[in-house]
Short mmCIF file of C-alpha atoms in Angstrom, two decimals:
data_model
loop_
_atom_site.label_atom_id
_atom_site.label_comp_id
_atom_site.label_asym_id
_atom_site.label_seq_id
_atom_site.Cartn_x
_atom_site.Cartn_y
_atom_site.Cartn_z
CA MET A 1 -305.29 83.74 2.22
CA ALA A 2 -303.91 84.81 -1.03
CA ALA A 3 -303.21 81.99 -3.36
CA THR A 4 -301.32 82.83 -6.44
CA LEU A 5 -301.75 81.23 -9.73
CA ARG A 6 -298.23 80.47 -10.52
CA ALA A 7 -298.10 79.45 -14.06
CA SER A 8 -296.20 76.27 -13.90
CA ALA A 9 -298.47 76.03 -16.86
CA GLN A 10 -297.11 79.36 -17.95
CA GLN A 11 -294.49 77.69 -20.06
CA ARG A 12 -297.28 76.24 -22.08
CA PHE A 13 -298.82 79.65 -22.72
CA CYS A 14 -295.53 80.73 -24.09
CA ALA A 15 -295.23 80.43 -27.82
CA ARG A 16 -291.54 79.76 -27.64
CA PRO A 17 -290.48 77.34 -24.93
CA GLY A 18 -287.08 78.96 -24.69
CA ALA A 19 -288.48 82.46 -24.34
CA ILE A 20 -288.28 84.41 -21.13
CA ALA A 21 -290.69 82.92 -18.64
CA PRO A 22 -291.25 85.54 -15.96
CA ALA A 23 -291.45 84.30 -12.40
CA ARG A 24 -294.49 86.40 -11.63
CA PRO A 25 -297.90 84.79 -11.55
CA LEU A 26 -300.42 85.38 -14.33
CA PHE A 27 -302.50 87.15 -11.77
CA SER A 28 -303.17 86.74 -8.10
CA LEU A 29 -306.33 85.19 -6.78
CA GLY A 30 -308.19 86.12 -3.66
CA ALA A 31 -308.70 82.54 -2.50
CA ALA A 32 -307.83 78.98 -3.29
CA ALA A 33 -309.55 76.59 -5.62
CA GLY A 34 -313.28 76.62 -6.02
CA SER A 35 -315.88 75.78 -8.54
CA SER A 36 -316.34 77.88 -11.59
CA ARG A 37 -319.69 78.98 -12.82
CA ARG A 38 -321.53 80.79 -15.49
CA LEU A 39 -318.94 80.87 -18.14
CA VAL A 40 -319.22 83.33 -20.88
CA ALA A 41 -319.43 81.42 -24.08
CA ALA A 42 -316.37 82.02 -26.14
CA ARG A 43 -318.28 82.59 -29.33
CA SER A 44 -315.29 83.41 -31.37
CA ALA A 45 -313.12 80.56 -30.16
CA GLY A 46 -310.50 80.29 -32.80
CA ALA A 47 -308.89 77.15 -34.09
CA ALA A 48 -306.20 77.35 -31.44
CA GLY A 49 -308.42 78.17 -28.49
CA MET A 50 -307.08 79.31 -25.17
CA ALA A 51 -305.08 77.18 -22.77
CA PRO A 52 -307.41 75.28 -20.40
CA GLU A 53 -305.26 76.32 -17.43
CA LEU A 54 -305.76 79.98 -18.27
CA LYS A 55 -309.46 79.52 -18.81
CA SER A 56 -309.98 77.82 -15.46
CA ALA A 57 -307.86 80.48 -13.74
CA ILE A 58 -310.09 83.18 -15.20
CA ASP A 59 -313.22 81.22 -14.27
CA GLU A 60 -312.00 81.13 -10.72
CA LEU A 61 -310.92 84.74 -10.57
CA ILE A 62 -314.25 86.11 -11.74
CA SER A 63 -316.23 83.77 -9.53
CA LYS A 64 -314.23 84.65 -6.41
CA ASN A 65 -314.39 88.40 -6.85
CA LYS A 66 -317.49 90.52 -7.18
CA VAL A 67 -315.83 92.91 -9.57
CA VAL A 68 -312.87 92.19 -11.80
CA VAL A 69 -311.41 94.57 -14.35
CA PHE A 70 -309.16 93.27 -17.09
CA MET A 71 -307.33 96.42 -18.03
CA LYS A 72 -304.25 97.98 -19.54
CA GLY A 73 -301.99 98.90 -16.67
CA THR A 74 -302.80 98.67 -12.99
CA LYS A 75 -305.43 100.44 -10.94
CA GLN A 76 -302.64 102.51 -9.42
CA PHE A 77 -301.22 103.28 -12.84
CA PRO A 78 -303.64 102.73 -15.71
CA GLN A 79 -301.88 102.83 -19.04
CA CYS A 80 -304.86 103.61 -21.20
CA GLY A 81 -307.49 106.31 -21.00
CA PHE A 82 -310.40 103.88 -21.22
CA SER A 83 -309.01 101.68 -18.45
CA ASN A 84 -308.43 104.77 -16.36
CA THR A 85 -312.04 105.86 -16.84
CA VAL A 86 -313.33 102.53 -15.55
CA VAL A 87 -311.05 102.69 -12.51
CA GLN A 88 -312.26 106.21 -11.74
CA ILE A 89 -315.91 105.17 -12.04
CA LEU A 90 -315.48 102.21 -9.68
CA ARG A 91 -313.58 104.41 -7.20
CA GLU A 92 -316.30 107.02 -7.41
CA LEU A 93 -318.87 104.35 -6.53
CA ASP A 94 -316.69 102.97 -3.73
CA ALA A 95 -316.72 99.53 -5.30
CA PRO A 96 -313.83 97.29 -4.32
CA PHE A 97 -312.44 95.50 -7.33
CA GLU A 98 -309.71 93.20 -8.47
CA SER A 99 -307.73 94.14 -11.55
CA VAL A 100 -305.63 92.23 -14.02
CA ASN A 101 -303.07 93.97 -16.18
CA VAL A 102 -303.46 92.41 -19.60
CA LEU A 103 -300.29 94.11 -20.82
CA GLU A 104 -298.25 91.87 -18.56
CA GLU A 105 -299.06 88.67 -20.34
CA ASP A 106 -299.89 88.30 -23.98
CA ALA A 107 -301.72 85.04 -23.39
CA VAL A 108 -304.08 86.82 -21.00
CA ARG A 109 -304.55 89.72 -23.40
CA SER A 110 -305.44 87.54 -26.36
CA GLY A 111 -307.17 84.96 -24.17
CA MET A 112 -309.57 87.49 -22.66
CA LYS A 113 -310.66 88.70 -26.07
CA GLU A 114 -311.71 85.16 -26.80
CA TYR A 115 -313.09 84.40 -23.34
CA SER A 116 -315.35 87.44 -23.32
CA ALA A 117 -315.91 87.46 -27.07
CA TRP A 118 -315.06 91.14 -26.80
CA PRO A 119 -312.32 92.74 -28.88
CA THR A 120 -311.21 95.58 -26.63
CA PHE A 121 -310.08 96.45 -23.10
CA PRO A 122 -311.00 97.21 -20.41
CA GLN A 123 -313.40 94.33 -19.76
CA VAL A 124 -315.42 94.45 -16.58
CA TYR A 125 -316.87 91.38 -14.85
CA ILE A 126 -319.49 91.86 -12.17
CA ASP A 127 -320.79 88.95 -10.13
CA GLY A 128 -319.13 86.43 -12.41
CA GLU A 129 -320.62 87.82 -15.60
CA PHE A 130 -319.24 90.00 -18.33
CA PHE A 131 -320.73 93.43 -17.78
CA GLY A 132 -319.16 95.43 -20.57
CA GLY A 133 -316.37 97.69 -21.69
CA CYS A 134 -315.65 101.34 -21.02
CA ASP A 135 -318.59 102.75 -22.97
CA ILE A 136 -321.08 100.52 -21.17
CA MET A 137 -319.53 101.46 -17.82
CA ILE A 138 -319.91 105.15 -18.63
CA GLU A 139 -323.47 104.77 -19.85
CA THR A 140 -324.62 102.68 -16.91
CA TYR A 141 -322.78 104.95 -14.49
CA GLN A 142 -324.65 107.94 -15.87
CA SER A 143 -327.99 106.16 -15.83
CA GLY A 144 -327.53 104.93 -12.27
CA GLU A 145 -327.84 101.31 -13.34
CA LEU A 146 -324.23 100.55 -12.47
CA LYS A 147 -324.64 101.86 -8.94
CA GLU A 148 -327.75 99.73 -8.49
CA THR A 149 -326.05 96.65 -9.84
CA LEU A 150 -323.01 97.11 -7.63
CA GLU A 151 -325.09 97.73 -4.54
CA ARG A 152 -327.11 94.59 -5.19
CA VAL A 153 -324.00 92.50 -5.78
CA MET A 154 -322.09 93.85 -2.80
CA ASN A 155 -324.97 93.15 -0.46
CA GLU A 156 -325.43 89.58 -1.60
CA MET B 1 -299.14 96.07 -44.10
CA ALA B 2 -302.84 96.22 -43.57
CA ALA B 3 -304.61 99.05 -45.31
CA ALA B 4 -305.54 101.93 -43.04
CA VAL B 5 -309.10 101.81 -41.82
CA THR B 6 -311.26 104.76 -42.81
CA ALA B 7 -314.32 106.20 -41.11
CA ASP B 8 -316.22 105.96 -44.40
CA ALA B 9 -315.49 102.27 -44.74
CA LEU B 10 -316.64 101.59 -41.20
CA ARG B 11 -319.80 103.60 -41.71
CA ALA B 12 -320.63 101.67 -44.86
CA LYS B 13 -320.19 98.36 -43.05
CA LEU B 14 -322.38 99.42 -40.16
CA GLU B 15 -325.07 100.73 -42.48
CA SER B 16 -325.27 97.46 -44.35
CA ALA B 17 -324.79 95.01 -41.48
CA LEU B 18 -327.12 96.76 -39.04
CA GLN B 19 -329.55 98.30 -41.51
CA ALA B 20 -328.63 101.42 -39.62
CA THR B 21 -330.67 104.53 -40.30
CA THR B 22 -328.08 106.89 -38.85
CA VAL B 23 -324.40 106.19 -38.44
CA THR B 24 -321.68 108.59 -37.53
CA VAL B 25 -318.10 107.43 -37.38
CA THR B 26 -315.50 109.92 -36.25
CA ASP B 27 -311.82 109.31 -36.71
CA THR B 28 -310.31 110.39 -33.40
CA SER B 29 -306.85 109.13 -34.20
CA GLY B 30 -305.62 112.29 -35.81
CA GLY B 31 -305.44 110.54 -39.17
CA CYS B 32 -303.68 107.25 -38.57
CA GLY B 33 -306.99 105.39 -38.73
CA ALA B 34 -306.69 103.52 -35.48
CA ALA B 35 -309.21 105.22 -33.22
CA PHE B 36 -312.87 105.88 -33.86
CA ASP B 37 -316.00 107.07 -32.13
CA VAL B 38 -319.16 105.37 -33.34
CA CYS B 39 -322.81 106.32 -33.02
CA ALA B 40 -325.35 104.06 -34.65
CA VAL B 41 -329.13 104.00 -34.85
CA SER B 42 -330.64 100.72 -35.98
CA PRO B 43 -334.04 99.06 -35.77
CA LEU B 44 -332.15 95.79 -35.16
CA PHE B 45 -331.18 97.11 -31.71
CA ASP B 46 -334.81 96.95 -30.66
CA GLY B 47 -335.27 94.67 -27.67
CA LYS B 48 -331.53 94.11 -27.31
CA MET B 49 -329.46 94.87 -24.24
CA LEU B 50 -326.70 97.42 -24.58
CA ILE B 51 -324.06 94.73 -24.43
CA ALA B 52 -325.72 92.82 -27.27
CA ARG B 53 -325.87 96.01 -29.35
CA HIS B 54 -322.17 96.58 -28.81
CA ARG B 55 -321.49 93.01 -29.85
CA MET B 56 -323.45 93.57 -33.05
CA ILE B 57 -321.26 96.58 -33.82
CA HIS B 58 -318.12 94.61 -33.03
CA ASP B 59 -319.29 91.79 -35.26
CA ALA B 60 -320.03 94.15 -38.12
CA LEU B 61 -316.52 95.55 -37.86
CA HIS B 62 -314.87 92.22 -37.09
CA ASP B 63 -312.50 92.24 -40.03
CA ASP B 64 -311.22 95.70 -39.15
CA MET B 65 -310.88 95.24 -35.40
CA PRO B 66 -307.30 93.93 -35.54
CA ASN B 67 -306.28 97.23 -37.14
CA ILE B 68 -308.29 99.45 -34.83
CA HIS B 69 -306.66 100.42 -31.58
CA ALA B 70 -309.60 102.13 -29.94
CA LEU B 71 -313.28 101.88 -30.73
CA SER B 72 -315.58 103.95 -28.61
CA ILE B 73 -319.29 103.29 -29.03
CA LYS B 74 -320.91 106.53 -27.98
CA ALA B 75 -324.44 105.52 -28.83
CA ALA B 76 -326.28 102.43 -30.01
CA TRP B 77 -329.89 103.53 -30.20
CA THR B 78 -333.10 102.30 -31.67
CA PRO B 79 -334.89 104.82 -33.88
CA ALA B 80 -337.33 105.45 -31.03
CA GLN B 81 -334.50 106.23 -28.64
CA GLN B 82 -332.96 108.57 -31.15
CA GLN B 83 -336.22 110.45 -31.36
CA LYS B 84 -336.44 110.71 -27.59
CA GLN B 85 -332.88 111.97 -27.40
CA GLN B 86 -333.55 114.61 -29.98
CA GLN B 87 -336.66 115.75 -28.16
CA ALA B 88 -334.81 115.95 -24.90
CA ALA B 89 -332.23 118.02 -26.76
CA ALA B 90 -329.79 117.26 -24.02
CA PRO B 91 -326.70 115.30 -24.82
CA PRO B 92 -326.21 112.03 -22.96
CA GLY B 93 -324.34 112.71 -19.78
CA ALA B 94 -325.52 116.28 -19.40
CA GLY B 95 -325.70 117.12 -15.75
CA THR B 96 -322.89 114.87 -14.68
CA THR B 97 -319.48 116.14 -13.90
CA ALA B 98 -316.42 114.90 -15.63
#
């Protein structure tokens, strides 16, 4: 069943309480609550830090899905060349993946930079761990390492 | 307004932070200073995973990242890898189709 993370907490992510709070969820999850694991240390956690609700939602998303791409745009309509490249690579390798459009929600966009300690998008998570950005996807695709990793993960 | 980032400034930072022996930074933005390709060769990359090498580059350029829209790290090699690449004389990715 598809549980959605409706951000009743979303108001809290919003800088201005009175600002437009879209009804859409932050992102949709493949399944309901579960335990999180193997968090990527947010090395560059700023003074503010990210909202705990967002952090746990991301924990869950990446632990419930073998491959998650945090990208600009959607897999149907990537809005950035680098994000598009990653989508094409995963399609080429027949790897099912979940995607999150970071352009939809500023809290997710800034939050993921902190969560992954990575300044750019796309960000690819494989098997619950940060795998890399576009350049790493290209390099490991060309070396065959990505295919190996995906095959191992998918067969787990 | 933040000052525009220049390829020269980024190269200097990478050279000093990574003790890089070879650094090429190409401004791919068409002049606005917001998109760069980076290749770096550093002995500090030795024994480090690709992801860790990329993090080292990000860290070195940390202060400029807010003003950079796109940073593409084309290569993060150790000196030994650079030598191997030069001997192979084939660019990375040769033989794959776009």
